[in-house]
Amino acid sequence: MPTAAYNRAMRVNLKQNWLTAALGIGGGWLLTLLVGWPSLAYPLGRDNGIFAYTGWAMLRGQVPYINFWEHKTPLIFFIYAAIMKLFGATEAGVRVGDLAYTLLVIPFLYLLVNNLFGRRAAAFAVVTWAVFHTAVNTLYFWSGAESETFMVLPIILATYCYRRAEQQEAALGPNNGSPLRTNEPGGAESAQVSTLLPYRTHWGWMLAAGFFAGVAAMIKVTAFVGLSGLVLYALFSKQRGGKWRPWLVATLQRLGLALLGFSLAVIPFVIYFVANHALAEAIDVSIVANFFYGGAGSSLTVAGADLLGRIGADLIGLRFYYVLPAIALIYALLRERSRAVLLVALWLVGAFGMTWIQGRLWPYHYIGTLVPLAILCGFIIDRALREIAIRANAHPLPLPAGGEARSAPSAHPLPLPAGGETSPRAYANSSPQEGGWEGVWVRPLLGYVVVTGLLLGLALWSLAPGNGTETFYSWDRYLQYQTGKITQRQYYGDFHRGNFDYLPNRDAGEYIGAHTSAGQTALVWAVDPLVNLIAGRLAPGRFIYNYPIVAEEVPVAARDRYKQIFMQELERNPPQIIAVAEGDSSPITPLDSLQLLADFPAFGAVLTNDYHLVTEIAQSPNHGETFLMYERNH
């Protein structure tokens, strides 16, 4: 290629670098706000109500596990405390923090996918993920600000850091003896090179990978399963023809560095709990209790069959969030086998494993799968547009004077270096005015706009009334509320799921707030500490909900110990009001909280002797809970 033409192509390429990044990240932000804006008016559900209470309680000096019982690993409490500190200790503050966190994830997801498959694939991937993730949080109000959401960023960062460690090793020289080809900076995926390299371990990136893996695990223990794909990927690093011993030594070194990084994420929490004399309780609740809670009300065999059935049904139903990744994997198998594709495929397997291990397959359990699915969508959209561009440029050059037709330069791009980018090449029409995919920015921009429009249309279609969704999922209902066509109570009346109903929770919280003073406590005998949050009143003890005391999956010895602690705390700090829920049964506790009093006669006696029923906060029509409000005798 002449120097002037090459320089012109490079200038266009540099313009495309920032333009594609701006379009991808900016488009992801725009779609997040457009699809997710109604969620800012959503109240909290049961799970995020629990987390919101824990964050609010920490801001008031309480310590996890000794002042409130919740089986999650501790970082989720600190995240909620930070959100409520930054955006306000309210339900609206949590929703704003959730949306802000989603915006924060997008640039880092772009960074990872750009490293894997290139900037265009990254742009399409972040747009797709923004639609996937925000639609889940908007369609299902209880799915917002879940632990699975906050695990997304550290898992992305752990994957990126491991990827960089791997690339640093390969940058020492050619290395294609691994089971699959690698995409490395400035190099090509050449199948002819088979030089074996000494295994090296770059400690900085490996420490960082382990650290972010530890951060994810400190949010929820299922991160161990979600990260299993990355571990499997690391085991595929053995070079073909290489000896086992050097590979084993290097693998153990990497594992040791990753574990050291993991410990750096865990140690601050150990120090915190030791300083607050809560380490034993932290281990008991966040580690031991997670084992019996994880299987509560679920069967992994049934869950596995259900998961496979749902995936199959969505594939048959041509749901694009499964169909495009399936096409991507088939395309990669036939045309582009690389370690980058292997990494994402194993990541997807681990993410589905993380969904399956939780047993109940609620919508937010799928949040971890959305990142690798979106990456595969971005990959196949980019490769499809690349194939179209290649074929559009595959035409013969003009006839020379002798009439002999010359073949056009190869329509195939040069081999893919890191991130899947191609080098400027001599297409027959390589001028800036007539260039192909790499030559100008018009076609990428148009392709981006078209694909973004299609994804946005799919998202808005899923949010529109009449397509199998509830009315509160739609912009229409949100706009009616914001414009005063319906009241706040009418709007909140739509927010219910199973036996959880937001309005009774809100009414109970407002009642407690109005009938107690700031220093008094309130006990909610249910699974709804959201009532305490709305009331602005702390619980009298650590059991902010009754699962650990009554769930059959909890070992009898543990239940008896918890009941004893519960009664001691009740005697030491008697609440002014006790709210007992009726009609709040769930897969974990088939009996409702009122019925469960029969298995706890000591607490029933306190309720009968020391308290009296003052009012009943009724459920909404046809669904939800009723709260029986007991006030302390004077």
mmCIF file with all atom_site columns, C-alpha atoms in Angstrom, residues 352-537:
data_model
loop_
_atom_site.group_PDB
_atom_site.id
_atom_site.type_symbol
_atom_site.label_atom_id
_atom_site.label_alt_id
_atom_site.label_comp_id
_atom_site.label_asym_id
_atom_site.label_entity_id
_atom_site.label_seq_id
_atom_site.pdbx_PDB_ins_code
_atom_site.Cartn_x
_atom_site.Cartn_y
_atom_site.Cartn_z
_atom_site.occupancy
_atom_site.B_iso_or_equiv
_atom_site.pdbx_formal_charge
_atom_site.auth_seq_id
_atom_site.auth_comp_id
_atom_site.auth_asym_id
_atom_site.auth_atom_id
_atom_site.pdbx_PDB_model_num
ATOM 1   C CA . PHE A 1 352 ? -25.236 -21.246 34.335  1.00 0.00 ? 352 PHE A CA 1
ATOM 2   C CA . GLY A 1 353 ? -23.739 -23.417 37.063  1.00 0.00 ? 353 GLY A CA 1
ATOM 3   C CA . MET A 1 354 ? -24.051 -20.473 39.448  1.00 0.00 ? 354 MET A CA 1
ATOM 4   C CA . THR A 1 355 ? -27.727 -20.196 38.474  1.00 0.00 ? 355 THR A CA 1
ATOM 5   C CA . TRP A 1 356 ? -28.332 -23.923 38.872  1.00 0.00 ? 356 TRP A CA 1
ATOM 6   C CA . ILE A 1 357 ? -26.608 -24.292 42.261  1.00 0.00 ? 357 ILE A CA 1
ATOM 7   C CA . GLN A 1 358 ? -29.091 -21.865 43.817  1.00 0.00 ? 358 GLN A CA 1
ATOM 8   C CA . GLY A 1 359 ? -31.906 -24.251 43.017  1.00 0.00 ? 359 GLY A CA 1
ATOM 9   C CA . ARG A 1 360 ? -34.854 -21.897 42.755  1.00 0.00 ? 360 ARG A CA 1
ATOM 10  C CA . LEU A 1 361 ? -34.138 -20.295 39.345  1.00 0.00 ? 361 LEU A CA 1
ATOM 11  C CA . TRP A 1 362 ? -35.651 -16.924 40.147  1.00 0.00 ? 362 TRP A CA 1
ATOM 12  C CA . PRO A 1 363 ? -35.097 -14.234 37.467  1.00 0.00 ? 363 PRO A CA 1
ATOM 13  C CA . TYR A 1 364 ? -32.249 -12.496 39.283  1.00 0.00 ? 364 TYR A CA 1
ATOM 14  C CA . HIS A 1 365 ? -30.352 -15.794 39.499  1.00 0.00 ? 365 HIS A CA 1
ATOM 15  C CA . TYR A 1 366 ? -29.783 -15.471 35.720  1.00 0.00 ? 366 TYR A CA 1
ATOM 16  C CA . ILE A 1 367 ? -28.088 -12.074 36.011  1.00 0.00 ? 367 ILE A CA 1
ATOM 17  C CA . GLY A 1 368 ? -24.629 -13.658 36.047  1.00 0.00 ? 368 GLY A CA 1
ATOM 18  C CA . THR A 1 369 ? -25.282 -15.332 32.669  1.00 0.00 ? 369 THR A CA 1
ATOM 19  C CA . LEU A 1 370 ? -26.111 -12.054 30.947  1.00 0.00 ? 370 LEU A CA 1
ATOM 20  C CA . VAL A 1 371 ? -22.478 -10.895 30.644  1.00 0.00 ? 371 VAL A CA 1
ATOM 21  C CA . PRO A 1 372 ? -21.098 -13.883 28.662  1.00 0.00 ? 372 PRO A CA 1
ATOM 22  C CA . LEU A 1 373 ? -24.329 -14.036 26.642  1.00 0.00 ? 373 LEU A CA 1
ATOM 23  C CA . ALA A 1 374 ? -23.967 -10.352 25.726  1.00 0.00 ? 374 ALA A CA 1
ATOM 24  C CA . ILE A 1 375 ? -20.282 -10.829 24.857  1.00 0.00 ? 375 ILE A CA 1
ATOM 25  C CA . LEU A 1 376 ? -21.177 -13.644 22.461  1.00 0.00 ? 376 LEU A CA 1
ATOM 26  C CA . CYS A 1 377 ? -23.918 -11.476 20.948  1.00 0.00 ? 377 CYS A CA 1
ATOM 27  C CA . GLY A 1 378 ? -21.440 -8.649  20.374  1.00 0.00 ? 378 GLY A CA 1
ATOM 28  C CA . PHE A 1 379 ? -18.924 -11.094 18.907  1.00 0.00 ? 379 PHE A CA 1
ATOM 29  C CA . ILE A 1 380 ? -21.316 -12.608 16.349  1.00 0.00 ? 380 ILE A CA 1
ATOM 30  C CA . ILE A 1 381 ? -22.840 -9.238  15.352  1.00 0.00 ? 381 ILE A CA 1
ATOM 31  C CA . ASP A 1 382 ? -19.351 -7.893  14.671  1.00 0.00 ? 382 ASP A CA 1
ATOM 32  C CA . ARG A 1 383 ? -18.265 -10.992 12.776  1.00 0.00 ? 383 ARG A CA 1
ATOM 33  C CA . ALA A 1 384 ? -21.466 -10.982 10.705  1.00 0.00 ? 384 ALA A CA 1
ATOM 34  C CA . LEU A 1 385 ? -20.889 -7.353  9.695   1.00 0.00 ? 385 LEU A CA 1
ATOM 35  C CA . ARG A 1 386 ? -17.245 -8.188  8.987   1.00 0.00 ? 386 ARG A CA 1
ATOM 36  C CA . GLU A 1 387 ? -18.264 -11.033 6.666   1.00 0.00 ? 387 GLU A CA 1
ATOM 37  C CA . ILE A 1 388 ? -20.693 -8.718  4.875   1.00 0.00 ? 388 ILE A CA 1
ATOM 38  C CA . ALA A 1 389 ? -17.979 -6.078  4.458   1.00 0.00 ? 389 ALA A CA 1
ATOM 39  C CA . ILE A 1 390 ? -15.511 -8.650  3.135   1.00 0.00 ? 390 ILE A CA 1
ATOM 40  C CA . ARG A 1 391 ? -17.937 -9.853  0.507   1.00 0.00 ? 391 ARG A CA 1
ATOM 41  C CA . ALA A 1 392 ? -18.899 -6.303  -0.433  1.00 0.00 ? 392 ALA A CA 1
ATOM 42  C CA . ASN A 1 393 ? -15.248 -5.596  -1.251  1.00 0.00 ? 393 ASN A CA 1
ATOM 43  C CA . ALA A 1 394 ? -14.626 -8.823  -3.165  1.00 0.00 ? 394 ALA A CA 1
ATOM 44  C CA . HIS A 1 395 ? -14.856 -7.635  -6.786  1.00 0.00 ? 395 HIS A CA 1
ATOM 45  C CA . PRO A 1 396 ? -12.336 -7.656  -9.665  1.00 0.00 ? 396 PRO A CA 1
ATOM 46  C CA . LEU A 1 397 ? -10.119 -4.694  -10.395 1.00 0.00 ? 397 LEU A CA 1
ATOM 47  C CA . PRO A 1 398 ? -10.718 -2.673  -13.609 1.00 0.00 ? 398 PRO A CA 1
ATOM 48  C CA . LEU A 1 399 ? -9.501  -4.350  -16.800 1.00 0.00 ? 399 LEU A CA 1
ATOM 49  C CA . PRO A 1 400 ? -5.987  -3.361  -17.884 1.00 0.00 ? 400 PRO A CA 1
ATOM 50  C CA . ALA A 1 401 ? -5.191  -2.291  -21.415 1.00 0.00 ? 401 ALA A CA 1
ATOM 51  C CA . GLY A 1 402 ? -4.592  -5.866  -22.532 1.00 0.00 ? 402 GLY A CA 1
ATOM 52  C CA . GLY A 1 403 ? -8.076  -6.891  -21.526 1.00 0.00 ? 403 GLY A CA 1
ATOM 53  C CA . GLU A 1 404 ? -6.879  -9.442  -18.973 1.00 0.00 ? 404 GLU A CA 1
ATOM 54  C CA . ALA A 1 405 ? -8.782  -9.280  -15.729 1.00 0.00 ? 405 ALA A CA 1
ATOM 55  C CA . ARG A 1 406 ? -6.693  -9.090  -12.603 1.00 0.00 ? 406 ARG A CA 1
ATOM 56  C CA . SER A 1 407 ? -7.808  -10.671 -9.383  1.00 0.00 ? 407 SER A CA 1
ATOM 57  C CA . ALA A 1 408 ? -8.677  -8.320  -6.605  1.00 0.00 ? 408 ALA A CA 1
ATOM 58  C CA . PRO A 1 409 ? -6.560  -8.471  -3.486  1.00 0.00 ? 409 PRO A CA 1
ATOM 59  C CA . SER A 1 410 ? -7.735  -11.123 -1.087  1.00 0.00 ? 410 SER A CA 1
ATOM 60  C CA . ALA A 1 411 ? -11.056 -10.237 0.433   1.00 0.00 ? 411 ALA A CA 1
ATOM 61  C CA . HIS A 1 412 ? -10.047 -11.929 3.638   1.00 0.00 ? 412 HIS A CA 1
ATOM 62  C CA . PRO A 1 413 ? -8.521  -9.752  6.329   1.00 0.00 ? 413 PRO A CA 1
ATOM 63  C CA . LEU A 1 414 ? -5.135  -10.252 7.784   1.00 0.00 ? 414 LEU A CA 1
ATOM 64  C CA . PRO A 1 415 ? -4.967  -12.658 10.750  1.00 0.00 ? 415 PRO A CA 1
ATOM 65  C CA . LEU A 1 416 ? -6.581  -11.293 13.900  1.00 0.00 ? 416 LEU A CA 1
ATOM 66  C CA . PRO A 1 417 ? -4.260  -9.856  16.568  1.00 0.00 ? 417 PRO A CA 1
ATOM 67  C CA . ALA A 1 418 ? -5.374  -9.133  20.110  1.00 0.00 ? 418 ALA A CA 1
ATOM 68  C CA . GLY A 1 419 ? -8.970  -8.108  20.399  1.00 0.00 ? 419 GLY A CA 1
ATOM 69  C CA . GLY A 1 420 ? -9.836  -9.359  16.961  1.00 0.00 ? 420 GLY A CA 1
ATOM 70  C CA . GLU A 1 421 ? -8.854  -6.157  15.128  1.00 0.00 ? 421 GLU A CA 1
ATOM 71  C CA . THR A 1 422 ? -7.557  -6.301  11.586  1.00 0.00 ? 422 THR A CA 1
ATOM 72  C CA . SER A 1 423 ? -4.687  -4.293  10.212  1.00 0.00 ? 423 SER A CA 1
ATOM 73  C CA . PRO A 1 424 ? -5.278  -1.734  7.415   1.00 0.00 ? 424 PRO A CA 1
ATOM 74  C CA . ARG A 1 425 ? -5.263  -3.658  4.155   1.00 0.00 ? 425 ARG A CA 1
ATOM 75  C CA . ALA A 1 426 ? -5.252  -2.972  0.421   1.00 0.00 ? 426 ALA A CA 1
ATOM 76  C CA . TYR A 1 427 ? -8.816  -3.481  -0.623  1.00 0.00 ? 427 TYR A CA 1
ATOM 77  C CA . ALA A 1 428 ? -9.457  -2.725  -4.275  1.00 0.00 ? 428 ALA A CA 1
ATOM 78  C CA . ASN A 1 429 ? -11.475 0.291   -3.093  1.00 0.00 ? 429 ASN A CA 1
ATOM 79  C CA . SER A 1 430 ? -9.407  1.446   -0.147  1.00 0.00 ? 430 SER A CA 1
ATOM 80  C CA . SER A 1 431 ? -9.717  5.194   -0.528  1.00 0.00 ? 431 SER A CA 1
ATOM 81  C CA . PRO A 1 432 ? -11.398 7.108   2.304   1.00 0.00 ? 432 PRO A CA 1
ATOM 82  C CA . GLN A 1 433 ? -14.272 7.969   0.025   1.00 0.00 ? 433 GLN A CA 1
ATOM 83  C CA . GLU A 1 434 ? -14.945 4.404   -1.123  1.00 0.00 ? 434 GLU A CA 1
ATOM 84  C CA . GLY A 1 435 ? -13.438 2.302   1.656   1.00 0.00 ? 435 GLY A CA 1
ATOM 85  C CA . GLY A 1 436 ? -14.874 -0.852  3.126   1.00 0.00 ? 436 GLY A CA 1
ATOM 86  C CA . TRP A 1 437 ? -15.424 -1.715  6.786   1.00 0.00 ? 437 TRP A CA 1
ATOM 87  C CA . GLU A 1 438 ? -11.976 -0.495  7.784   1.00 0.00 ? 438 GLU A CA 1
ATOM 88  C CA . GLY A 1 439 ? -11.896 2.366   5.287   1.00 0.00 ? 439 GLY A CA 1
ATOM 89  C CA . VAL A 1 440 ? -14.588 4.753   6.552   1.00 0.00 ? 440 VAL A CA 1
ATOM 90  C CA . TRP A 1 441 ? -16.733 5.298   9.628   1.00 0.00 ? 441 TRP A CA 1
ATOM 91  C CA . VAL A 1 442 ? -20.088 5.551   7.867   1.00 0.00 ? 442 VAL A CA 1
ATOM 92  C CA . ARG A 1 443 ? -20.824 1.845   7.550   1.00 0.00 ? 443 ARG A CA 1
ATOM 93  C CA . PRO A 1 444 ? -19.820 0.952   11.124  1.00 0.00 ? 444 PRO A CA 1
ATOM 94  C CA . LEU A 1 445 ? -21.913 3.839   12.359  1.00 0.00 ? 445 LEU A CA 1
ATOM 95  C CA . LEU A 1 446 ? -24.932 2.776   10.318  1.00 0.00 ? 446 LEU A CA 1
ATOM 96  C CA . GLY A 1 447 ? -24.505 -0.832  11.383  1.00 0.00 ? 447 GLY A CA 1
ATOM 97  C CA . TYR A 1 448 ? -24.243 0.240   15.001  1.00 0.00 ? 448 TYR A CA 1
ATOM 98  C CA . VAL A 1 449 ? -27.372 2.386   14.745  1.00 0.00 ? 449 VAL A CA 1
ATOM 99  C CA . VAL A 1 450 ? -29.364 -0.398  13.073  1.00 0.00 ? 450 VAL A CA 1
ATOM 100 C CA . VAL A 1 451 ? -28.364 -3.066  15.589  1.00 0.00 ? 451 VAL A CA 1
ATOM 101 C CA . THR A 1 452 ? -28.882 -0.699  18.525  1.00 0.00 ? 452 THR A CA 1
ATOM 102 C CA . GLY A 1 453 ? -32.321 0.209   17.187  1.00 0.00 ? 453 GLY A CA 1
ATOM 103 C CA . LEU A 1 454 ? -33.267 -3.457  16.905  1.00 0.00 ? 454 LEU A CA 1
ATOM 104 C CA . LEU A 1 455 ? -32.131 -4.193  20.454  1.00 0.00 ? 455 LEU A CA 1
ATOM 105 C CA . LEU A 1 456 ? -33.952 -1.136  21.778  1.00 0.00 ? 456 LEU A CA 1
ATOM 106 C CA . GLY A 1 457 ? -37.101 -2.177  19.920  1.00 0.00 ? 457 GLY A CA 1
ATOM 107 C CA . LEU A 1 458 ? -36.929 -5.641  21.458  1.00 0.00 ? 458 LEU A CA 1
ATOM 108 C CA . ALA A 1 459 ? -36.478 -4.131  24.913  1.00 0.00 ? 459 ALA A CA 1
ATOM 109 C CA . LEU A 1 460 ? -39.358 -1.701  24.551  1.00 0.00 ? 460 LEU A CA 1
ATOM 110 C CA . TRP A 1 461 ? -41.568 -4.445  23.095  1.00 0.00 ? 461 TRP A CA 1
ATOM 111 C CA . SER A 1 462 ? -40.909 -6.533  26.190  1.00 0.00 ? 462 SER A CA 1
ATOM 112 C CA . LEU A 1 463 ? -41.867 -3.591  28.395  1.00 0.00 ? 463 LEU A CA 1
ATOM 113 C CA . ALA A 1 464 ? -45.098 -2.756  26.570  1.00 0.00 ? 464 ALA A CA 1
ATOM 114 C CA . PRO A 1 465 ? -48.464 -3.846  28.019  1.00 0.00 ? 465 PRO A CA 1
ATOM 115 C CA . GLY A 1 466 ? -50.236 -6.767  26.424  1.00 0.00 ? 466 GLY A CA 1
ATOM 116 C CA . ASN A 1 467 ? -47.162 -8.922  25.740  1.00 0.00 ? 467 ASN A CA 1
ATOM 117 C CA . GLY A 1 468 ? -47.447 -11.272 28.673  1.00 0.00 ? 468 GLY A CA 1
ATOM 118 C CA . THR A 1 469 ? -46.033 -8.833  31.215  1.00 0.00 ? 469 THR A CA 1
ATOM 119 C CA . GLU A 1 470 ? -47.674 -7.211  34.187  1.00 0.00 ? 470 GLU A CA 1
ATOM 120 C CA . THR A 1 471 ? -48.785 -3.615  33.831  1.00 0.00 ? 471 THR A CA 1
ATOM 121 C CA . PHE A 1 472 ? -46.251 -2.237  36.295  1.00 0.00 ? 472 PHE A CA 1
ATOM 122 C CA . TYR A 1 473 ? -43.422 -3.339  34.019  1.00 0.00 ? 473 TYR A CA 1
ATOM 123 C CA . SER A 1 474 ? -44.340 -0.790  31.395  1.00 0.00 ? 474 SER A CA 1
ATOM 124 C CA . TRP A 1 475 ? -43.450 2.802   30.764  1.00 0.00 ? 475 TRP A CA 1
ATOM 125 C CA . ASP A 1 476 ? -47.143 3.406   30.332  1.00 0.00 ? 476 ASP A CA 1
ATOM 126 C CA . ARG A 1 477 ? -47.911 2.687   33.982  1.00 0.00 ? 477 ARG A CA 1
ATOM 127 C CA . TYR A 1 478 ? -44.904 4.726   35.098  1.00 0.00 ? 478 TYR A CA 1
ATOM 128 C CA . LEU A 1 479 ? -46.004 7.725   33.063  1.00 0.00 ? 479 LEU A CA 1
ATOM 129 C CA . GLN A 1 480 ? -49.536 7.481   34.418  1.00 0.00 ? 480 GLN A CA 1
ATOM 130 C CA . TYR A 1 481 ? -48.091 7.654   37.921  1.00 0.00 ? 481 TYR A CA 1
ATOM 131 C CA . GLN A 1 482 ? -45.710 10.523  37.166  1.00 0.00 ? 482 GLN A CA 1
ATOM 132 C CA . THR A 1 483 ? -48.406 12.583  35.459  1.00 0.00 ? 483 THR A CA 1
ATOM 133 C CA . GLY A 1 484 ? -50.919 12.093  38.264  1.00 0.00 ? 484 GLY A CA 1
ATOM 134 C CA . LYS A 1 485 ? -53.359 9.923   36.326  1.00 0.00 ? 485 LYS A CA 1
ATOM 135 C CA . ILE A 1 486 ? -53.059 7.291   39.038  1.00 0.00 ? 486 ILE A CA 1
ATOM 136 C CA . THR A 1 487 ? -52.201 7.767   42.691  1.00 0.00 ? 487 THR A CA 1
ATOM 137 C CA . GLN A 1 488 ? -49.082 6.519   44.414  1.00 0.00 ? 488 GLN A CA 1
ATOM 138 C CA . ARG A 1 489 ? -51.172 3.906   46.176  1.00 0.00 ? 489 ARG A CA 1
ATOM 139 C CA . GLN A 1 490 ? -52.625 2.658   42.907  1.00 0.00 ? 490 GLN A CA 1
ATOM 140 C CA . TYR A 1 491 ? -49.118 2.470   41.438  1.00 0.00 ? 491 TYR A CA 1
ATOM 141 C CA . TYR A 1 492 ? -47.655 0.640   44.433  1.00 0.00 ? 492 TYR A CA 1
ATOM 142 C CA . GLY A 1 493 ? -50.594 -1.754  44.419  1.00 0.00 ? 493 GLY A CA 1
ATOM 143 C CA . ASP A 1 494 ? -49.116 -3.428  41.341  1.00 0.00 ? 494 ASP A CA 1
ATOM 144 C CA . PHE A 1 495 ? -45.914 -4.441  43.122  1.00 0.00 ? 495 PHE A CA 1
ATOM 145 C CA . HIS A 1 496 ? -46.387 -7.944  44.407  1.00 0.00 ? 496 HIS A CA 1
ATOM 146 C CA . ARG A 1 497 ? -44.834 -11.310 43.796  1.00 0.00 ? 497 ARG A CA 1
ATOM 147 C CA . GLY A 1 498 ? -46.063 -14.588 45.175  1.00 0.00 ? 498 GLY A CA 1
ATOM 148 C CA . ASN A 1 499 ? -47.054 -13.916 48.756  1.00 0.00 ? 499 ASN A CA 1
ATOM 149 C CA . PHE A 1 500 ? -45.013 -10.744 49.008  1.00 0.00 ? 500 PHE A CA 1
ATOM 150 C CA . ASP A 1 501 ? -47.100 -7.592  48.699  1.00 0.00 ? 501 ASP A CA 1
ATOM 151 C CA . TYR A 1 502 ? -45.496 -4.175  48.940  1.00 0.00 ? 502 TYR A CA 1
ATOM 152 C CA . LEU A 1 503 ? -48.498 -2.153  50.125  1.00 0.00 ? 503 LEU A CA 1
ATOM 153 C CA . PRO A 1 504 ? -49.051 -4.039  53.411  1.00 0.00 ? 504 PRO A CA 1
ATOM 154 C CA . ASN A 1 505 ? -45.317 -3.729  54.098  1.00 0.00 ? 505 ASN A CA 1
ATOM 155 C CA . ARG A 1 506 ? -45.483 -0.010  53.497  1.00 0.00 ? 506 ARG A CA 1
ATOM 156 C CA . ASP A 1 507 ? -48.634 0.403   55.585  1.00 0.00 ? 507 ASP A CA 1
ATOM 157 C CA . ALA A 1 508 ? -47.132 -1.616  58.450  1.00 0.00 ? 508 ALA A CA 1
ATOM 158 C CA . GLY A 1 509 ? -43.929 0.446   58.354  1.00 0.00 ? 509 GLY A CA 1
ATOM 159 C CA . GLU A 1 510 ? -45.842 3.724   58.392  1.00 0.00 ? 510 GLU A CA 1
ATOM 160 C CA . TYR A 1 511 ? -47.998 2.494   61.271  1.00 0.00 ? 511 TYR A CA 1
ATOM 161 C CA . ILE A 1 512 ? -44.962 1.524   63.350  1.00 0.00 ? 512 ILE A CA 1
ATOM 162 C CA . GLY A 1 513 ? -43.248 4.820   62.578  1.00 0.00 ? 513 GLY A CA 1
ATOM 163 C CA . ALA A 1 514 ? -46.319 6.758   63.707  1.00 0.00 ? 514 ALA A CA 1
ATOM 164 C CA . HIS A 1 515 ? -46.892 4.753   66.929  1.00 0.00 ? 515 HIS A CA 1
ATOM 165 C CA . THR A 1 516 ? -43.334 4.483   68.262  1.00 0.00 ? 516 THR A CA 1
ATOM 166 C CA . SER A 1 517 ? -40.658 6.965   69.254  1.00 0.00 ? 517 SER A CA 1
ATOM 167 C CA . ALA A 1 518 ? -37.197 7.198   67.720  1.00 0.00 ? 518 ALA A CA 1
ATOM 168 C CA . GLY A 1 519 ? -35.475 5.183   70.450  1.00 0.00 ? 519 GLY A CA 1
ATOM 169 C CA . GLN A 1 520 ? -37.953 2.296   70.456  1.00 0.00 ? 520 GLN A CA 1
ATOM 170 C CA . THR A 1 521 ? -37.638 -0.930  68.481  1.00 0.00 ? 521 THR A CA 1
ATOM 171 C CA . ALA A 1 522 ? -40.098 -3.017  66.483  1.00 0.00 ? 522 ALA A CA 1
ATOM 172 C CA . LEU A 1 523 ? -40.069 -6.737  65.750  1.00 0.00 ? 523 LEU A CA 1
ATOM 173 C CA . VAL A 1 524 ? -41.429 -8.012  62.441  1.00 0.00 ? 524 VAL A CA 1
ATOM 174 C CA . TRP A 1 525 ? -42.198 -11.738 62.736  1.00 0.00 ? 525 TRP A CA 1
ATOM 175 C CA . ALA A 1 526 ? -41.950 -12.412 59.002  1.00 0.00 ? 526 ALA A CA 1
ATOM 176 C CA . VAL A 1 527 ? -39.292 -12.090 56.300  1.00 0.00 ? 527 VAL A CA 1
ATOM 177 C CA . ASP A 1 528 ? -39.788 -8.378  55.849  1.00 0.00 ? 528 ASP A CA 1
ATOM 178 C CA . PRO A 1 529 ? -37.231 -6.097  57.542  1.00 0.00 ? 529 PRO A CA 1
ATOM 179 C CA . LEU A 1 530 ? -38.283 -3.657  54.844  1.00 0.00 ? 530 LEU A CA 1
ATOM 180 C CA . VAL A 1 531 ? -41.056 -2.777  57.328  1.00 0.00 ? 531 VAL A CA 1
ATOM 181 C CA . ASN A 1 532 ? -38.394 -1.675  59.835  1.00 0.00 ? 532 ASN A CA 1
ATOM 182 C CA . LEU A 1 533 ? -36.646 0.392   57.176  1.00 0.00 ? 533 LEU A CA 1
ATOM 183 C CA . ILE A 1 534 ? -39.854 2.188   56.200  1.00 0.00 ? 534 ILE A CA 1
ATOM 184 C CA . ALA A 1 535 ? -40.662 2.763   59.870  1.00 0.00 ? 535 ALA A CA 1
ATOM 185 C CA . GLY A 1 536 ? -37.143 3.965   60.657  1.00 0.00 ? 536 GLY A CA 1
ATOM 186 C CA . ARG A 1 537 ? -36.996 1.611   63.639  1.00 0.00 ? 537 ARG A CA 1
#
